[in-house]
Coordinates of C-alpha atoms in Angstrom, one line a residue:
Chain A
M1407 CA 0.0 0.0 0.0
A1408 CA 1.3 3.4 -1.0
R1409 CA 1.9 5.8 1.8
S1410 CA 2.2 9.5 1.9
G1411 CA 3.3 11.6 4.9
P1412 CA 5.4 10.4 7.8
S1413 CA 5.0 6.9 9.2
R1414 CA 3.6 6.5 12.7
R1415 CA 7.1 5.6 14.0
E1416 CA 8.5 8.8 12.5
V1417 CA 5.8 10.9 14.0
I1418 CA 6.6 9.5 17.5
K1419 CA 10.3 9.7 17.0
G1420 CA 10.2 13.3 15.9
A1421 CA 7.8 14.2 18.6
V1422 CA 10.0 12.9 21.4
G1423 CA 13.0 15.1 20.8
V1424 CA 11.1 18.3 20.2
A1425 CA 8.5 17.8 22.9
A1426 CA 10.9 17.2 25.7
G1427 CA 12.4 20.6 25.5
A1428 CA 9.0 22.3 25.1
V1429 CA 7.6 20.4 28.1
A1430 CA 10.6 21.3 30.2
A1431 CA 10.1 25.0 29.3
R1432 CA 6.4 24.8 30.0
L1433 CA 6.9 23.1 33.4
A1434 CA 9.4 25.7 34.5
D1435 CA 7.0 28.4 33.6
A1436 CA 4.1 26.8 35.5
M1437 CA 5.9 25.5 38.5
P1438 CA 5.7 27.8 41.6
A1439 CA 9.1 28.9 43.0
G1440 CA 10.4 26.4 45.4
A1441 CA 8.4 23.4 44.1
Q1442 CA 10.3 20.4 42.8
P1443 CA 9.8 19.5 39.1
P1444 CA 9.3 15.8 38.3
A1445 CA 12.5 13.8 38.1
A1446 CA 12.0 12.9 34.5
P1447 CA 9.9 15.4 32.4
P1448 CA 7.1 13.6 30.6
V1449 CA 7.6 13.0 26.9
V1450 CA 4.6 14.0 24.8
P1451 CA 3.9 14.0 21.1
I1452 CA 4.0 17.4 19.3
D1453 CA 0.4 16.8 18.3
P1454 CA -1.6 14.3 20.3
T1455 CA -4.3 14.3 17.7
R1456 CA -1.9 12.6 15.3
V1457 CA -1.0 9.6 17.5
T1458 CA -3.2 6.9 18.9
G1459 CA -3.3 7.2 22.6
G1460 CA -2.7 4.7 25.4
P1461 CA -4.9 1.7 26.2
T1462 CA -7.5 1.2 28.9
T1463 CA -6.1 0.5 32.4
A1464 CA -7.2 -1.5 35.4
V1465 CA -6.5 1.4 37.8
G1466 CA -6.2 5.0 36.7
S1467 CA -3.2 7.2 37.5
R1468 CA -2.7 11.0 37.5
S1469 CA -1.3 12.8 34.5
P1470 CA 2.5 12.9 34.6
F1471 CA 2.1 16.6 34.8
V1472 CA 0.2 16.4 38.0
Q1473 CA 2.1 14.8 40.8
P1474 CA 0.8 15.9 44.2
S1475 CA 2.2 14.4 47.3
R1476 CA 1.7 14.3 51.0
A1477 CA 4.7 15.2 53.2
P1478 CA 5.7 12.0 55.0
V1479 CA 8.3 12.3 57.7
G1480 CA 9.1 8.7 57.4
L1481 CA 8.2 7.6 61.0
T1482 CA 5.5 5.2 62.2
E1483 CA 4.8 7.9 64.7
G1484 CA 4.9 10.8 62.3
T1485 CA 2.5 12.9 60.2
S1486 CA 2.0 13.2 56.5
K1487 CA 0.1 16.4 55.5
T1488 CA -2.3 17.0 52.7
P1489 CA -1.1 19.4 50.0
L1490 CA -4.1 21.9 50.5
Q1491 CA -2.7 24.3 47.9
L1492 CA -3.1 21.7 45.1
L1493 CA -6.8 20.9 45.8
S1494 CA -10.0 22.1 44.1
G1495 CA -13.6 21.7 45.2
T1496 CA -14.2 20.3 48.7
I1497 CA -13.2 16.6 48.6
T1498 CA -9.7 15.5 49.4
P1499 CA -8.5 12.6 47.1
S1500 CA -8.3 9.5 49.3
D1501 CA -4.6 9.0 48.6
L1502 CA -3.9 12.5 49.8
H1503 CA -5.8 12.3 53.1
F1504 CA -3.5 13.4 55.8
E1505 CA -1.9 10.7 58.0
R1506 CA -1.2 10.5 61.7
H1507 CA -0.5 7.1 63.3
H1508 CA 0.7 6.0 66.7
G1509 CA 1.8 2.5 66.0
G1510 CA 2.2 2.4 62.2
I1511 CA -0.4 1.3 59.7
P1512 CA -1.7 -2.2 60.4
L1513 CA -2.4 -4.7 57.6
I1514 CA -5.8 -6.2 58.4
D1515 CA -7.7 -9.0 56.6
P1516 CA -11.3 -7.7 56.4
A1517 CA -12.7 -11.2 56.5
Q1518 CA -11.0 -11.8 59.9
H1519 CA -11.9 -8.4 61.3
R1520 CA -14.4 -8.2 64.2
L1521 CA -16.0 -5.3 66.0
L1522 CA -16.7 -6.3 69.6
V1523 CA -19.4 -4.4 71.4
H1524 CA -19.8 -5.1 75.1
G1525 CA -20.0 -3.6 78.6
R1526 CA -23.2 -1.9 79.5
V1527 CA -25.3 -3.7 76.8
A1528 CA -28.0 -6.3 76.9
H1529 CA -26.4 -8.3 74.0
P1530 CA -22.6 -8.3 73.9
T1531 CA -22.0 -9.0 70.3
E1532 CA -19.2 -9.3 67.7
F1533 CA -19.9 -8.1 64.2
T1534 CA -18.2 -8.9 60.9
L1535 CA -18.0 -6.2 58.2
D1536 CA -20.9 -8.0 56.4
D1537 CA -23.0 -7.8 59.5
L1538 CA -22.3 -4.0 59.7
K1539 CA -23.3 -3.6 56.1
A1540 CA -26.7 -5.0 56.9
F1541 CA -27.5 -1.8 58.7
P1542 CA -29.1 1.0 56.7
P1543 CA -26.2 3.0 55.3
V1544 CA -25.7 6.7 55.3
T1545 CA -23.2 8.8 53.2
R1546 CA -22.1 12.2 54.4
P1547 CA -19.3 14.6 53.8
H1548 CA -17.2 15.4 56.8
F1549 CA -13.7 16.8 57.5
I1550 CA -11.2 15.2 59.8
E1551 CA -8.6 17.6 61.3
C1552 CA -5.8 16.8 63.8
A1553 CA -6.2 18.7 67.0
G1554 CA -2.6 19.8 66.5
N1555 CA -3.1 21.2 63.0
G1556 CA -1.4 24.6 62.8
R1557 CA 0.9 24.0 65.7
E1558 CA 4.1 24.5 63.8
A1559 CA 2.7 27.7 62.2
F1560 CA 1.7 29.0 65.6
R1561 CA 5.0 28.2 67.3
K1562 CA 7.2 29.3 64.5
P1563 CA 5.3 31.3 61.9
R1564 CA 8.1 31.3 59.3
P1565 CA 7.5 33.2 56.1
D1566 CA 8.3 30.2 54.0
L1567 CA 5.5 28.0 55.2
T1568 CA 3.1 26.6 52.6
P1569 CA -0.7 25.8 53.2
Q1570 CA 0.4 22.2 53.4
Q1571 CA 2.8 23.0 56.2
V1572 CA 0.4 25.4 58.0
D1573 CA -2.8 23.4 57.9
G1574 CA -2.2 20.1 56.0
Q1575 CA -3.6 18.0 58.8
L1576 CA -7.1 18.7 57.4
S1577 CA -8.9 16.5 54.9
N1578 CA -12.5 16.2 53.7
S1579 CA -14.1 13.0 52.5
E1580 CA -17.5 11.5 51.6
W1581 CA -17.9 8.8 54.2
T1582 CA -20.2 5.8 54.1
G1583 CA -21.2 3.7 57.0
L1584 CA -23.9 3.3 59.6
P1585 CA -25.2 5.6 62.4
L1586 CA -23.6 4.4 65.7
R1587 CA -26.9 4.9 67.5
D1588 CA -28.4 2.1 65.3
L1589 CA -25.7 -0.3 66.4
L1590 CA -26.2 0.7 70.1
A1591 CA -29.9 0.0 69.7
E1592 CA -29.1 -3.4 68.2
V1593 CA -27.0 -4.4 71.2
G1594 CA -29.5 -3.0 73.7
M1595 CA -27.4 -0.3 75.3
D1596 CA -28.1 0.1 79.0
A1597 CA -29.8 3.5 79.7
A1598 CA -27.2 4.0 82.4
A1599 CA -24.3 4.1 80.0
T1600 CA -22.8 7.5 79.6
W1601 CA -19.4 6.9 78.1
L1602 CA -17.9 4.4 75.7
L1603 CA -14.4 3.3 75.0
A1604 CA -13.4 3.0 71.4
E1605 CA -10.3 0.9 70.7
G1606 CA -8.3 0.4 67.5
G1607 CA -6.8 -2.8 66.2
D1608 CA -3.4 -1.3 65.5
A1609 CA -0.1 -1.7 67.4
A1610 CA -1.0 1.3 69.6
R1611 CA -4.4 -0.3 70.4
L1612 CA -5.4 3.3 70.7
T1613 CA -8.2 4.1 73.0
R1614 CA -10.4 7.1 73.5
S1615 CA -13.4 7.7 75.8
V1616 CA -16.5 9.1 73.9
P1617 CA -19.6 10.5 75.6
V1618 CA -22.6 8.5 74.7
W1619 CA -24.5 11.7 73.7
K1620 CA -22.2 12.1 70.8
A1621 CA -22.6 8.4 69.9
L1622 CA -26.4 9.0 69.8
D1623 CA -26.1 12.2 67.9
D1624 CA -24.2 12.1 64.6
A1625 CA -21.5 9.5 65.2
L1626 CA -20.9 7.0 62.4
L1627 CA -19.1 3.7 61.9
V1628 CA -17.6 4.0 58.4
Y1629 CA -16.2 1.4 56.1
A1630 CA -16.0 3.5 52.9
Q1631 CA -14.5 6.8 51.8
N1632 CA -15.1 8.6 48.6
G1633 CA -16.8 5.6 47.0
E1634 CA -14.5 2.8 47.9
P1635 CA -13.4 0.9 51.0
L1636 CA -11.3 2.9 53.5
R1637 CA -7.6 3.0 52.8
P1638 CA -5.2 1.3 55.2
E1639 CA -3.9 4.7 56.4
T1640 CA -7.4 6.0 57.0
G1641 CA -8.6 3.0 59.0
F1642 CA -9.3 0.0 56.8
P1643 CA -11.6 -1.8 57.2
L1644 CA -13.6 0.2 59.9
R1645 CA -13.2 3.4 61.7
L1646 CA -15.2 5.6 64.1
L1647 CA -16.2 9.0 62.7
L1648 CA -17.3 11.7 65.2
P1649 CA -18.1 14.6 62.9
G1650 CA -16.4 17.8 63.8
W1651 CA -14.3 16.3 66.6
E1652 CA -10.5 16.3 66.8
G1653 CA -8.8 13.7 64.6
N1654 CA -7.4 11.4 67.2
I1655 CA -10.8 10.4 68.6
N1656 CA -12.0 9.2 65.2
V1657 CA -10.4 5.8 66.1
K1658 CA -9.1 3.9 63.1
W1659 CA -9.0 0.2 62.6
L1660 CA -11.9 0.0 65.1
R1661 CA -12.2 -3.3 66.8
R1662 CA -13.9 -2.7 70.1
L1663 CA -16.6 -0.5 71.8
E1664 CA -17.1 -0.9 75.5
L1665 CA -20.1 0.9 77.2
G1666 CA -19.5 2.3 80.6
T1667 CA -20.4 5.0 83.1
A1668 CA -17.2 7.1 83.3
P1669 CA -14.3 8.1 81.0
W1670 CA -11.3 5.9 81.2
M1671 CA -8.7 8.7 81.2
T1672 CA -6.5 7.1 78.6
R1673 CA -3.1 8.5 77.6
W1674 CA -4.7 10.1 74.6
E1675 CA -7.2 12.2 76.6
T1676 CA -4.9 13.2 79.5
S1677 CA -1.2 13.3 78.6
K1678 CA -2.1 14.3 75.0
Y1679 CA -5.0 16.3 73.5
T1680 CA -5.5 18.4 76.6
D1681 CA -5.1 22.2 76.5
P1682 CA -3.1 24.0 79.1
L1683 CA -4.9 27.3 80.2
P1684 CA -3.8 30.4 82.0
G1685 CA -4.5 29.9 85.7
D1686 CA -2.7 26.6 86.2
T1687 CA -5.2 24.3 84.7
A1688 CA -5.6 22.3 81.5
R1689 CA -8.8 21.7 79.5
R1690 CA -9.8 18.1 78.9
F1691 CA -12.3 16.6 76.5
S1692 CA -12.0 19.6 74.2
F1693 CA -13.5 17.7 71.3
E1694 CA -14.8 20.2 68.8
Q1695 CA -12.6 21.7 66.2
D1696 CA -13.4 25.4 66.2
V1697 CA -14.3 27.5 63.2
K1698 CA -11.3 28.1 60.9
S1699 CA -10.3 29.0 57.4
I1700 CA -7.2 29.4 55.3
I1701 CA -6.5 30.9 51.9
T1702 CA -4.8 28.2 49.8
T1703 CA -4.1 30.4 46.7
P1704 CA -2.4 32.8 46.5
A1705 CA 0.0 31.3 49.0
H1706 CA 3.6 30.5 49.4
P1707 CA 5.5 29.5 47.2
E1708 CA 3.5 31.1 44.4
V1709 CA 4.8 34.2 42.5
L1710 CA 2.0 36.4 41.2
R1711 CA 1.9 38.5 38.0
P1712 CA -0.2 41.7 38.1
G1713 CA -3.7 41.0 36.8
P1714 CA -6.8 39.2 37.7
R1715 CA -6.6 36.4 40.3
I1716 CA -9.0 34.2 42.2
I1717 CA -8.4 34.1 45.9
A1718 CA -9.6 30.7 47.1
G1719 CA -9.3 28.5 50.2
F1720 CA -11.1 26.3 52.7
A1721 CA -13.3 27.0 55.7
W1722 CA -14.7 24.5 58.2
S1723 CA -16.2 24.2 61.7
G1724 CA -16.6 21.3 64.0
R1725 CA -19.7 23.0 65.5
G1726 CA -21.9 23.1 62.4
R1727 CA -22.2 24.9 59.1
I1728 CA -20.0 27.7 57.8
T1729 CA -22.2 30.8 57.3
T1730 CA -19.7 33.4 56.1
V1731 CA -16.2 33.6 54.9
E1732 CA -14.8 37.1 54.6
V1733 CA -11.6 38.0 52.8
S1734 CA -9.5 41.0 53.4
T1735 CA -7.0 42.2 50.7
D1736 CA -5.8 45.1 52.8
R1737 CA -4.3 43.7 55.9
G1738 CA -7.6 43.4 57.7
A1739 CA -8.8 47.0 57.2
T1740 CA -11.8 46.0 55.2
W1741 CA -13.5 42.6 54.6
R1742 CA -15.7 41.3 51.7
P1743 CA -17.8 38.1 51.7
A1744 CA -16.5 35.3 49.5
A1745 CA -18.7 32.9 47.5
L1746 CA -19.1 29.5 49.1
V1747 CA -19.4 25.9 47.8
G1748 CA -20.6 23.1 50.1
A1749 CA -21.9 25.4 52.8
E1750 CA -25.1 23.3 53.1
H1751 CA -23.1 20.5 54.8
P1752 CA -22.4 20.8 58.6
K1753 CA -18.9 19.8 59.8
S1754 CA -17.6 19.6 56.3
V1755 CA -15.1 21.7 54.3
V1756 CA -16.4 24.7 52.4
R1757 CA -14.6 26.1 49.4
F1758 CA -14.5 29.9 49.2
T1759 CA -13.6 32.1 46.3
L1760 CA -13.3 35.8 45.7
P1761 CA -12.2 37.5 42.5
W1762 CA -9.3 40.0 43.0
R1763 CA -6.8 42.0 41.0
F1764 CA -3.1 42.1 42.0
D1765 CA -2.0 45.6 41.1
G1766 CA 1.7 45.1 41.9
R1767 CA 1.5 46.8 45.3
E1768 CA 2.5 45.0 48.5
T1769 CA -0.5 43.9 50.6
I1770 CA -1.6 41.2 53.0
L1771 CA -4.5 38.8 52.4
M1772 CA -6.5 37.2 55.2
S1773 CA -9.7 35.1 55.5
R1774 CA -12.1 34.9 58.4
A1775 CA -14.8 32.3 58.8
T1776 CA -18.0 32.4 60.9
D1777 CA -20.1 29.3 61.7
E1778 CA -23.8 28.9 62.5
T1779 CA -23.2 29.0 66.2
G1780 CA -21.9 32.6 65.7
M1781 CA -18.3 31.7 66.5
I1782 CA -15.8 33.8 64.4
Q1783 CA -12.2 33.0 63.8
P1784 CA -10.1 35.1 66.2
T1785 CA -6.8 36.9 65.5
R1786 CA -3.6 35.4 66.7
T1787 CA -3.4 38.1 69.4
E1788 CA -7.0 37.3 70.6
W1789 CA -6.2 33.6 70.6
R1790 CA -3.0 33.9 72.6
A1791 CA -4.8 36.1 75.2
T1792 CA -7.2 33.2 75.8
R1793 CA -4.8 30.3 75.7
G1794 CA -1.2 31.5 76.2
P1795 CA 1.9 30.7 74.1
G1796 CA 2.4 27.2 75.6
S1797 CA -0.8 25.6 74.5
D1798 CA -0.6 22.9 72.0
Y1799 CA -3.9 22.1 70.3
H1800 CA -6.9 23.7 68.6
Y1801 CA -5.2 26.6 66.9
H1802 CA -7.7 28.3 64.7
D1803 CA -6.6 31.9 64.4
I1804 CA -6.7 33.9 61.2
R1805 CA -4.1 33.0 58.6
A1806 CA -2.4 35.8 56.6
W1807 CA -0.4 35.9 53.4
K1808 CA 1.8 38.8 52.4
V1809 CA 2.0 39.5 48.7
A1810 CA 5.2 41.5 47.9
A1811 CA 5.4 44.1 45.1
D1812 CA 7.4 41.6 43.0
G1813 CA 4.6 39.0 43.4
T1814 CA 6.3 36.7 45.9
V1815 CA 3.9 35.3 48.6
T1816 CA 4.9 34.5 52.1
F1817 CA 3.2 33.4 55.3
A1818 CA 2.6 36.5 57.3
N1819 CA 1.1 35.6 60.7
G1820 CA 4.5 36.3 62.4
E1821 CA 4.7 39.7 60.9
V1822 CA 1.1 40.8 61.3
W1823 CA 0.6 39.7 64.9
A1824 CA 4.2 39.7 66.1
Chain B
M862 CA -31.5 29.3 68.2
T863 CA -30.5 31.2 71.4
P864 CA -30.8 35.0 71.6
S865 CA -27.0 35.3 71.9
R866 CA -26.5 33.2 68.8
A867 CA -29.0 35.2 66.9
A868 CA -27.3 38.4 67.9
A869 CA -23.9 37.0 66.8
M870 CA -25.3 36.1 63.4
L871 CA -26.9 39.5 63.1
V872 CA -23.5 41.1 63.8
T873 CA -22.0 38.9 61.2
G874 CA -24.7 39.9 58.7
L875 CA -24.1 43.6 59.5
L876 CA -20.4 43.1 58.9
V877 CA -21.1 41.7 55.5
A878 CA -23.6 44.4 54.6
C879 CA -21.2 47.1 55.6
G880 CA -18.2 45.5 54.0
G881 CA -16.0 46.1 56.9
A882 CA -15.3 45.1 60.5
S883 CA -16.0 47.3 63.4
D884 CA -14.1 47.4 66.6
A885 CA -17.3 46.7 68.5
A886 CA -17.8 43.5 66.5
N887 CA -14.2 42.6 67.2
A888 CA -14.7 43.1 70.9
R889 CA -17.5 40.6 70.8
R890 CA -15.4 38.0 69.0
S891 CA -13.7 36.3 72.0
P892 CA -12.5 32.8 71.1
G893 CA -13.9 30.1 73.1
R894 CA -17.4 31.6 73.3
N895 CA -20.6 31.3 71.4
G896 CA -20.2 27.6 70.6
V897 CA -22.3 24.6 71.4
P898 CA -21.9 23.9 75.1
W899 CA -20.2 20.6 76.0
S900 CA -21.3 18.8 79.1
A901 CA -20.6 15.4 80.6
D902 CA -24.2 15.3 81.7
P903 CA -26.1 13.3 79.1
A904 CA -29.4 14.8 80.3
S905 CA -28.2 18.0 78.6
R906 CA -28.3 16.3 75.2
S907 CA -31.4 15.4 73.4
A908 CA -30.3 12.5 71.2
T909 CA -31.7 9.2 72.2
L910 CA -31.6 5.6 71.0
P911 CA -33.9 5.0 68.0
R912 CA -37.2 4.2 69.9
D913 CA -38.7 1.9 67.3
W914 CA -35.5 -0.1 66.4
Q915 CA -36.3 -3.5 65.0
R916 CA -33.4 -5.8 65.8
L917 CA -31.7 -7.1 62.7
G918 CA -30.3 -10.1 64.6
V919 CA -26.9 -9.8 62.9
G920 CA -23.6 -10.5 64.6
R921 CA -22.8 -13.3 67.0
P922 CA -22.8 -13.4 70.8
A923 CA -19.5 -12.1 72.0
D924 CA -16.9 -14.9 72.2
P925 CA -15.8 -14.9 75.9
A926 CA -12.3 -15.8 74.7
R927 CA -12.2 -12.6 72.6
V928 CA -13.6 -10.5 75.4
A929 CA -10.9 -11.9 77.7
A930 CA -8.2 -11.2 75.2
W931 CA -9.2 -7.7 74.3
D932 CA -10.8 -6.3 77.4
F933 CA -7.7 -5.4 79.4
D934 CA -8.3 -1.6 79.7
V935 CA -7.8 -0.1 83.1
D936 CA -9.9 2.8 84.4
T937 CA -9.3 5.3 87.1
L938 CA -11.1 3.2 89.7
G939 CA -8.7 0.4 89.0
H940 CA -11.1 -1.8 87.1
G941 CA -9.0 -4.1 84.9
L942 CA -5.9 -4.1 87.0
P943 CA -4.7 -7.7 87.0
P944 CA -3.1 -9.6 89.9
G945 CA 0.6 -9.4 90.1
R946 CA 3.3 -7.1 91.6
G947 CA 6.6 -5.6 90.6
T948 CA 9.3 -3.5 92.2
A949 CA 10.9 -0.3 91.0
A950 CA 14.3 -2.1 91.1
E951 CA 13.0 -4.8 88.8
G952 CA 11.6 -2.1 86.6
A953 CA 15.0 -0.4 86.4
A954 CA 16.5 -3.5 84.8
L955 CA 13.5 -3.9 82.4
Y956 CA 13.7 -0.2 81.5
A957 CA 17.3 -0.4 80.7
A958 CA 16.7 -3.5 78.5
K959 CA 13.5 -2.5 76.7
C960 CA 12.8 1.2 77.0
A961 CA 16.0 3.2 77.4
M962 CA 16.9 3.0 73.7
C963 CA 14.0 5.3 72.9
H964 CA 13.1 7.1 76.1
G965 CA 16.7 7.7 77.2
V966 CA 18.8 6.3 80.1
K967 CA 17.1 8.5 82.6
G968 CA 13.7 8.9 80.9
E969 CA 14.7 12.1 79.2
G970 CA 13.2 11.1 75.9
M971 CA 14.2 11.5 72.3
P972 CA 11.9 14.2 70.8
P973 CA 9.8 14.4 68.8
A974 CA 9.0 10.7 68.4
Y975 CA 9.9 9.4 71.8
P976 CA 8.6 11.6 74.7
A977 CA 10.3 12.3 77.9
L978 CA 8.9 10.3 80.9
V979 CA 10.7 11.9 83.8
G980 CA 10.6 15.4 85.1
R981 CA 8.9 17.2 88.0
E982 CA 9.7 20.8 87.2
P983 CA 8.1 23.2 87.8
R984 CA 7.4 22.0 91.3
A985 CA 5.1 24.9 92.0
G986 CA 2.1 25.8 89.8
F987 CA 1.2 24.3 86.4
G988 CA 2.4 26.9 84.0
F989 CA 2.3 25.0 80.8
A990 CA 0.1 27.6 79.0
S991 CA 2.5 30.5 79.7
D992 CA 5.8 28.7 79.2
P993 CA 6.2 26.7 76.0
T994 CA 9.6 25.3 77.1
I995 CA 8.2 23.1 79.9
I996 CA 8.3 19.5 78.7
R997 CA 5.2 17.5 79.8
T998 CA 6.1 14.3 81.6
V999 CA 4.5 11.7 83.7
G1000 CA 5.8 13.5 86.7
N1001 CA 4.5 17.0 86.0
Y1002 CA 1.5 16.4 83.7
W1003 CA -0.2 13.0 84.0
P1004 CA -3.2 13.2 86.3
H1005 CA -3.8 9.4 86.8
A1006 CA -1.4 6.6 87.7
T1007 CA -3.8 4.1 86.2
T1008 CA -3.2 5.7 82.8
L1009 CA 0.5 4.8 83.0
Y1010 CA -0.2 1.1 83.7
D1011 CA -2.9 1.0 80.9
Y1012 CA -0.6 2.6 78.3
I1013 CA 2.5 0.5 79.1
Q1014 CA 0.6 -2.8 78.8
R1015 CA -1.3 -1.6 75.8
A1016 CA 1.3 0.0 73.5
M1017 CA 4.8 -0.6 75.0
P1018 CA 7.5 -1.5 74.2
Y1019 CA 6.9 0.4 71.0
F1020 CA 8.5 -2.4 68.8
A1021 CA 6.9 -5.3 70.8
P1022 CA 3.5 -4.1 72.1
G1023 CA 1.6 -6.5 74.2
S1024 CA 4.7 -8.5 75.2
L1025 CA 4.9 -7.4 78.9
T1026 CA 3.5 -9.6 81.7
P1027 CA 1.4 -7.9 84.4
A1028 CA 4.4 -8.2 86.8
E1029 CA 6.7 -6.5 84.3
T1030 CA 4.1 -3.8 83.7
Y1031 CA 3.8 -3.1 87.5
A1032 CA 7.6 -3.0 87.7
L1033 CA 8.0 -0.6 84.9
T1034 CA 5.1 1.6 86.2
A1035 CA 6.9 1.6 89.6
W1036 CA 10.2 2.6 88.0
V1037 CA 8.7 5.5 86.1
L1038 CA 6.9 6.7 89.2
A1039 CA 10.0 6.4 91.3
A1040 CA 12.2 8.2 88.8
N1041 CA 9.6 11.0 89.0
E1042 CA 9.9 10.9 92.9
I1043 CA 6.2 10.0 93.1
V1044 CA 6.9 6.7 94.9
P1045 CA 10.0 5.7 96.8
A1046 CA 12.9 4.0 95.0
D1047 CA 12.1 0.8 96.9
A1048 CA 8.4 0.8 96.0
V1049 CA 6.5 -2.4 95.3
L1050 CA 3.4 -1.9 93.1
D1051 CA 0.4 -4.1 92.9
S1052 CA -3.2 -3.0 92.1
A1053 CA -3.9 -1.8 95.6
A1054 CA -0.6 0.1 95.9
L1055 CA -1.1 1.7 92.4
M1056 CA -4.6 2.9 93.5
R1057 CA -3.0 4.7 96.4
V1058 CA -0.6 6.7 94.2
K1059 CA -1.2 10.5 94.2
M1060 CA -0.1 12.1 91.0
P1061 CA 1.3 15.7 91.2
A1062 CA -1.0 16.8 88.3
A1063 CA -4.2 15.4 89.8
G1064 CA -6.9 18.0 90.0
R1065 CA -5.4 20.3 87.4
F1066 CA -7.8 19.3 84.6
V1067 CA -11.1 21.0 83.9
D1068 CA -13.8 20.2 81.5
D1069 CA -14.2 22.1 78.3
D1070 CA -15.9 25.4 78.8
R1071 CA -15.6 26.7 75.3
G1072 CA -19.0 28.0 74.2
R1073 CA -20.4 28.2 77.6

């Protein structure tokens, strides 16, 4: 058969050499300062419409041009934060959900896993996952946030912090499971029960005491996240979800619930996750994550060019719905309401956006959220007055970003509220 | 909605309408206020069990062997403390062999992964909120001795959790308490002795009053 024009092989061969340089230039242009380019730049054809593309695949993967990552510290005791600045919408991709473990990530065979429910119940029972899936399921969006989220930024508000470093122990998922109150009805919970102990099946066998009123309110036992089973690092095959409450109490790899009449005072609710207060005391059982927001773009390490920009970020409250997010583009002198996405969902992340124009003059951007209980994000100064500089958890003060005249963006909490 | 909440929302609405924040509104914005009150009293909460729940009949009666294997938690009244005893001297040898590589020879810790266990300063007050340099230890911050026993048997040693016998756990608990000068260096701990231990930080903890 006669051919005209280049062969398929020639098209690809020619494309490789030319495209590699073009891609490298485009990447350098698009990458924010300080970000690491991929180790090997992807090779693309000059004209993708002239080359048959790739085959179908069993499991999808991201474009080689999009390579987000958590920030693992490489310890079984460590954290790995969500890259908030790379996210859109309200849902965190499951493989980017932040991590915090206390005995590493266990490998659990779901067929062997059991949930034991005992103590102050009429019918001490052990459930398989299939048993739990016989309960009417519910699916709801909720955030999980570590109680210590923001600690590093509060202690040392360095200008070179990114949204991931400031608040990356926050993630938002669509969870599927069953209301815990249904399970407690099934086992015939004793009316005298006021607390329950939740225990994980990991090497920490992590335990937390939970007031029964929360279990009867909006608590869930979840087995799925964003349309598929939980991931090992988010609790596979079963976790407790207490909407709006500090991350640690949402016990992963859940294997046991014991009903009782007093809190157990485990290490995780005494030595940890308590808040020292002025006046020689410490607050315990401070479960709710208070109202909070952060601008995730523009943020460090972006470099802005003068012109139109969208200011965007996340807001959330462990006490209910977000009603308002206000943005200031003049160091807090004036505030304007941002548009919200997802605000109908309580205890779930809201996306806020506000059109803005960078005019090449130095300024400071801030966001300030209000929730339906009327709680408003405090300033760093206000927060410190209430809690003191030595407190460790539940930082939710206003976050600020400084945009310099040359377009560089830096974290500004240390400068604004020195 | 309570009147105070309605007022707060009204203030917010005014802020939005005016496009700017007023000092009066800022003054009202004290953190730790306005939220949903927390209370240990379940009567203050309205949620109840589903009244018309029809049992599904799923699951199996709890296997007594599983309950026995898993139900080893210890509460503040001493429920769950097993028979057995151990001395602080025995604990010193165990600590050197199984704990010191992470927590330090004297319990000084290896931050950030492996916390300090020993330290009584400051002897007066409880100034953790005002001084971020004070390291929280069993001696200056833990309010209950039972928590120490529970946590050691539950999660320690970090690389071999669940491997300690009750006698070893009592001994290690005794060593940590002795190193913190909470019990004498020749202390012998069993369940009764552990329940008599008075922790320096007992009584320092208050329930959450945010939103009250």
